[in-house]
Each structure stands twice: as C-alpha cells, then as structure tokens.
Short mmCIF file of C-alpha atoms and ligand atoms in Angstrom, two decimals:
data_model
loop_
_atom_site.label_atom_id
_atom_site.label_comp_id
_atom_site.label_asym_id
_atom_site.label_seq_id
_atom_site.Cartn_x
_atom_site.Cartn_y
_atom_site.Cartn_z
CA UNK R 205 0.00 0.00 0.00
CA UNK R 206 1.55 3.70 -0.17
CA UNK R 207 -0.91 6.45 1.48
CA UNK R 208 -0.29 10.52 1.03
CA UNK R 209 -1.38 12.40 3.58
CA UNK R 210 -1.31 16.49 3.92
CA UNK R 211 -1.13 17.20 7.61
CA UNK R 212 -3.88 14.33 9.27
CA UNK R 213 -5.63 13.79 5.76
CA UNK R 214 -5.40 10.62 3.43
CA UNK R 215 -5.62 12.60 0.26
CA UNK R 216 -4.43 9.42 -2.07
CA UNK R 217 -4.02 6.13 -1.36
CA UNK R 218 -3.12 2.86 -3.70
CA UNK R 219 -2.58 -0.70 -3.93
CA UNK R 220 0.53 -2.00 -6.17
CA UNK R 221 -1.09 -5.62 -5.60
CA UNK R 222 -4.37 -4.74 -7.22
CA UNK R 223 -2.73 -3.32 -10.62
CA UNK R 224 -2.49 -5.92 -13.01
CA UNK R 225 0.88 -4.96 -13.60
CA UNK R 226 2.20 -6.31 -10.43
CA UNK R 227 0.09 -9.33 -10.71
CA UNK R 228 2.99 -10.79 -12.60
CA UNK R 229 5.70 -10.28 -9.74
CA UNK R 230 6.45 -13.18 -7.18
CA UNK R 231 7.74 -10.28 -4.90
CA UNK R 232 6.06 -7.72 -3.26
CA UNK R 233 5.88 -4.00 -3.85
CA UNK R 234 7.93 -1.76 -2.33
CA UNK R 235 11.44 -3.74 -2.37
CA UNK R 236 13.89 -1.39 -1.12
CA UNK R 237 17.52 -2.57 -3.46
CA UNK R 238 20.87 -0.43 -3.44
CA UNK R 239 21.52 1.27 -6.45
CA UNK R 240 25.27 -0.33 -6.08
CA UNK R 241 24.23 -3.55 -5.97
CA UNK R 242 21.99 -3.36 -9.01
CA UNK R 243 24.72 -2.06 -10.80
CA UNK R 244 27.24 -4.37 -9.39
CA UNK R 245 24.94 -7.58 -10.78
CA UNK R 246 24.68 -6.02 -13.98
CA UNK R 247 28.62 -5.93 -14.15
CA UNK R 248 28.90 -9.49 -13.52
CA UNK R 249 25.88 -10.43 -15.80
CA UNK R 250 28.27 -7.81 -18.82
CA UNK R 251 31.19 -10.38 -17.72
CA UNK R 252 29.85 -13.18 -17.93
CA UNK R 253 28.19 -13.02 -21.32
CA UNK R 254 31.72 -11.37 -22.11
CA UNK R 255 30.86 -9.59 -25.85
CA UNK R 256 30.83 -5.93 -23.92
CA UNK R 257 34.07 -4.30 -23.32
CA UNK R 258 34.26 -2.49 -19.99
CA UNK R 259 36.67 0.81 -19.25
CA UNK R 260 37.04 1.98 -16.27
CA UNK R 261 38.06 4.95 -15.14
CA UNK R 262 37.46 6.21 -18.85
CA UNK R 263 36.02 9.67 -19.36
CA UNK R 264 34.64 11.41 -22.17
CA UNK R 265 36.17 15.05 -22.42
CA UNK R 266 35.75 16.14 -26.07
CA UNK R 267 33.29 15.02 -29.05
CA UNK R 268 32.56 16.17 -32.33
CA UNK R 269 31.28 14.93 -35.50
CA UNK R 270 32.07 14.95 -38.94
CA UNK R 271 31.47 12.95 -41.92
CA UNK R 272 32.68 9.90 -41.14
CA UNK R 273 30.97 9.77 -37.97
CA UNK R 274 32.09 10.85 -34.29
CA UNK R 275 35.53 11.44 -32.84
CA UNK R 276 35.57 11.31 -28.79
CA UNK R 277 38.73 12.53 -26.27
CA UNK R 278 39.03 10.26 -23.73
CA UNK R 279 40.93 10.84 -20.58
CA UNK R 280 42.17 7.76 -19.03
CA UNK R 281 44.58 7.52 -16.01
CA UNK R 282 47.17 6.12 -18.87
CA UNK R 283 46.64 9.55 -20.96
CA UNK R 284 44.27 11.09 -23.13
CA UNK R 285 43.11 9.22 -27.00
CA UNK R 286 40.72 9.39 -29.19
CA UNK R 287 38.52 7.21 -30.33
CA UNK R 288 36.19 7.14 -33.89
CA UNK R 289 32.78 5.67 -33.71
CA UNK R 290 29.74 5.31 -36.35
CA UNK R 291 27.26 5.85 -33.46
CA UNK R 292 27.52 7.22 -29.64
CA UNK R 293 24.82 6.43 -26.89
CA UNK R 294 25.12 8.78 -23.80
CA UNK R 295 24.09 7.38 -20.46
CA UNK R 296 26.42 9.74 -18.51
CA UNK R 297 23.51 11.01 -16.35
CA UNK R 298 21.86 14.60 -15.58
CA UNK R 299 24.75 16.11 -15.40
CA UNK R 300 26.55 14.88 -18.57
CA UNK R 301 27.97 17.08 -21.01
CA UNK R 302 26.78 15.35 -24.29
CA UNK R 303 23.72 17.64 -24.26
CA UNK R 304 25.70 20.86 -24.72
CA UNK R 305 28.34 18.62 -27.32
CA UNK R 306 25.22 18.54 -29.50
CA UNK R 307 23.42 21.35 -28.73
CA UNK R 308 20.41 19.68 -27.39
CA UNK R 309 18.04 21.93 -25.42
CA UNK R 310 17.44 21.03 -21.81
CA UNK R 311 13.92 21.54 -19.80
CA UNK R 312 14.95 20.07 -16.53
CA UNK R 313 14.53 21.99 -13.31
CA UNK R 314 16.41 21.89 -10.05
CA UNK R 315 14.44 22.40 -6.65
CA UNK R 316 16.06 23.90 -3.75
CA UNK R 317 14.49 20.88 -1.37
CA UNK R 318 17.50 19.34 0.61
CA UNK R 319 16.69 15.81 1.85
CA UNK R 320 17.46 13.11 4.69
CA UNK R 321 17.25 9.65 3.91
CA UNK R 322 17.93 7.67 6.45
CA UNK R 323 17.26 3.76 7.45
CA UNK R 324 15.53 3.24 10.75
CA UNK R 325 15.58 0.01 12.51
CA UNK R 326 11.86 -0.53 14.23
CA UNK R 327 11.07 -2.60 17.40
CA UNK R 328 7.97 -3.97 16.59
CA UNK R 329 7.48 -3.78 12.54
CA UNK R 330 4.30 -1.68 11.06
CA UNK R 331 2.70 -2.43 7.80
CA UNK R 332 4.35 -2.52 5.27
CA UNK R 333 3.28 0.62 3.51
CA UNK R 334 4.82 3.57 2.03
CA UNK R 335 3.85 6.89 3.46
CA UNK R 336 4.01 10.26 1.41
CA UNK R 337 3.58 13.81 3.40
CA UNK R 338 3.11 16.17 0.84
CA UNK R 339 2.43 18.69 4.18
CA UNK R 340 4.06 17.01 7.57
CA UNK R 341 3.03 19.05 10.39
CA UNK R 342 5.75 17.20 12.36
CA UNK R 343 8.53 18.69 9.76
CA UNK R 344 7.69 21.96 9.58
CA UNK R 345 4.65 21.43 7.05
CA UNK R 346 7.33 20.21 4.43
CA UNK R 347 7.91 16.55 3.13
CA UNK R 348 8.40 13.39 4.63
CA UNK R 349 8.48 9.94 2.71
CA UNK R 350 9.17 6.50 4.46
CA UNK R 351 8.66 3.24 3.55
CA UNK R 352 8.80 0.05 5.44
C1 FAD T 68 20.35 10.82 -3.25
C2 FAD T 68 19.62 10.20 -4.43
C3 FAD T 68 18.59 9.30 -4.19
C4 FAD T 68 17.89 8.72 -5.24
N1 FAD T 68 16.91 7.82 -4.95
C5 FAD T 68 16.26 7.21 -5.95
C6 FAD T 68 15.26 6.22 -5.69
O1 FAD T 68 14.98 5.89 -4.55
N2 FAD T 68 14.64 5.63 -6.74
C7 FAD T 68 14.95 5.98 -8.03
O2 FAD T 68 14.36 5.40 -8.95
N3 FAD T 68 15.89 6.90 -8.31
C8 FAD T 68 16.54 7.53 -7.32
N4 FAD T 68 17.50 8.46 -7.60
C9 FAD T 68 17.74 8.81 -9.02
C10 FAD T 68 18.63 7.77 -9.70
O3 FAD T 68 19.78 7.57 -8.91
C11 FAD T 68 19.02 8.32 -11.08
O4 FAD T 68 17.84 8.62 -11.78
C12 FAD T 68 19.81 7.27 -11.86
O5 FAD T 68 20.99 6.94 -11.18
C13 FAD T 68 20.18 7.82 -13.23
O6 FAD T 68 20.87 6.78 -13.91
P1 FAD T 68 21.77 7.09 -15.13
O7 FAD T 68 22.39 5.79 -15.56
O8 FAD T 68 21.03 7.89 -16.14
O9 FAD T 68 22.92 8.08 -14.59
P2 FAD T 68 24.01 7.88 -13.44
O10 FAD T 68 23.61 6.84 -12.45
O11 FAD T 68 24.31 9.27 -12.95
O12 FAD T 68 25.27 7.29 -14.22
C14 FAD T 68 26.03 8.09 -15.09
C15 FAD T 68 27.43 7.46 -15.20
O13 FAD T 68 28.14 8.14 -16.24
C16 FAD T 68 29.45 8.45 -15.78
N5 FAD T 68 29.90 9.66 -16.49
C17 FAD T 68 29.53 10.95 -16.28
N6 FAD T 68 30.16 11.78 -17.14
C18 FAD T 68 30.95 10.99 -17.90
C19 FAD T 68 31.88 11.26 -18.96
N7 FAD T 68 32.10 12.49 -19.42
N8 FAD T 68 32.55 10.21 -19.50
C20 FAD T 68 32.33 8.94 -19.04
N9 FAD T 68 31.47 8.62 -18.06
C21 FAD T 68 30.80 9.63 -17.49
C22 FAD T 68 29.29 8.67 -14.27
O14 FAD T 68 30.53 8.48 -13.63
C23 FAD T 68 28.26 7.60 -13.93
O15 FAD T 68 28.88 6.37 -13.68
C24 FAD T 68 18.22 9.06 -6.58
C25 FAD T 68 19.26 9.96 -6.82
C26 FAD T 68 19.95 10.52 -5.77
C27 FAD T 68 21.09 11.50 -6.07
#
C-alpha cells in the first residue's frame, strides 16, 4: 500500500497488488535494493556473457562529428586518445555534457528541497506501507516519505 497524507488527511491512497501490472511479480511491492548492488549484478551479468568491453576509469572530455561519424577525447589515467565511432549512446547522467556537445536543449529543473534519507531500525514492525507527506506538520509542514 503507499498512502499521502497532507497534515492528518489521506488525500491518495493505492494498492501495487491490485494493478495488473504487479500481478505478474512473485515479490512484493515496495522492495527497497541499493543502487550499487543493481549495478554491481549487472557488471557481472556484462562479464559473464563477455561480448561488452568495460573501461574503467574512462572519461569522455571532447566530441565532435564529422562525416565519417564521431571522434571522442578520452581521458584515461594512462593519458588522453581518441577514439572514432559510427554511433555514440550517452548514459552519462543529468549532469553529462553530451547535451551541450550537440546542442540539445534542456527543460529540466532543479528544486532547492535538501533531503534526509535515512534507514531506521523498528522494534515492533508496522505495515508494510509507504507513506508520502506532501504537508508534515511534524517537519515543519514540508515533506516526509518513508517506507517500510
Ligand atoms: C540521493 C539520491 C537518491 C535517489 N533515490 C532514488 C530512488 O529511490 N529511486 C529511483 O528510482 N531513483 C533515485 N534516484 C535517481 C537515480 O539515482 C538516477 O535517476 C539514476 O541513477 C540515473 O541513472 P543514469 O544511468 O542515467 O545516470 P548515473 O547513475 O548518474 O550514471 C552516469 C554514469 O556516467 C558516468 N559519467 C559521467 N560523465 C561521464 C563522462 N564524461 N565520460 C564517461 N562517463 C561519465 C558517471 O561516472 C556515472 O557512472 C536518486 C538519486 C539521488 C542523487
């Protein structure tokens, strides 16, 4: 279940069980993983099936294109090459600099929020739920999510 409240008020509530998109799952909603461990199976699953080449430590400083296709700089801690390539995919995040390489406009927006997250060991365990203040009168009227 996951509930949003504003101050006392249930102003949204749902069920992940009941939509027929979690129907298919064996596990239930609201699995908490690490980001690093996610990423870390996903390395060994790149190693195992061994046709991707993986380089750390590798950074993109430069592109451009031409006719024949793209030319990156990459900065490694052996020195700087470059490297030619027919097509580039950019996965280097919100912050990467591919978007100004090609000129692509950007629409994003950055709050000012600043947020804990913290793990909290219970005693006795609650539901399992996930809770959304969009108003918490115990922070201040600002938000609080938790999920257990
Ligand atoms: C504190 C925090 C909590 C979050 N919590 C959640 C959550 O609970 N659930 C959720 O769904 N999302 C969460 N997110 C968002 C989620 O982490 C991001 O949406 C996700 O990581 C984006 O993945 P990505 O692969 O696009 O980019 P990233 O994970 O940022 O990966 C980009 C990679 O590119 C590399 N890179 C950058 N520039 C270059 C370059 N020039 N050359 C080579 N490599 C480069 C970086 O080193 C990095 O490894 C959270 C984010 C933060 C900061």
């Amino acid at each position: 279940m996951g509930r949003t409240f504003a101050g006392k008020d249930e102003v949204y509530s749902f069920d992940l069980k009941q939509q027929s998109a979690f129907n298919l799952s064996t596990q239930p909603p609201f699995i908490n993983i690490q980001q690093f461990y996610i990423e870390g199976y996903l390395v060994e699953r790149i190693y195992e099936l061994g046709n991707v080449e993986l380089r750390w430590k590798n950074c993109v400083t430069a592109f451009r294109q031409d006719g024949e296709g793209a030319l990156l700089t990459v900065a490694t801690p052996a020195g700087e090459h470059q490297l030619r390539a027919d097509y580039v995919l950019d996965a280097a995040g919100s912050h990467s600099p591919f978007r100004q390489w090609v000129g692509a406009s950007v629409t994003a927006k950055k709050g000012d929020d600043r947020w804990c997250i913290a793990d909290v060991r219970f005693r006795k365990h609650p539901p399992v739920e996930r809770h959304t203040w969009i108003e918490a009168p115990f922070n201040d009227n600002r938000a609080v999510c938790g999920s257990t």
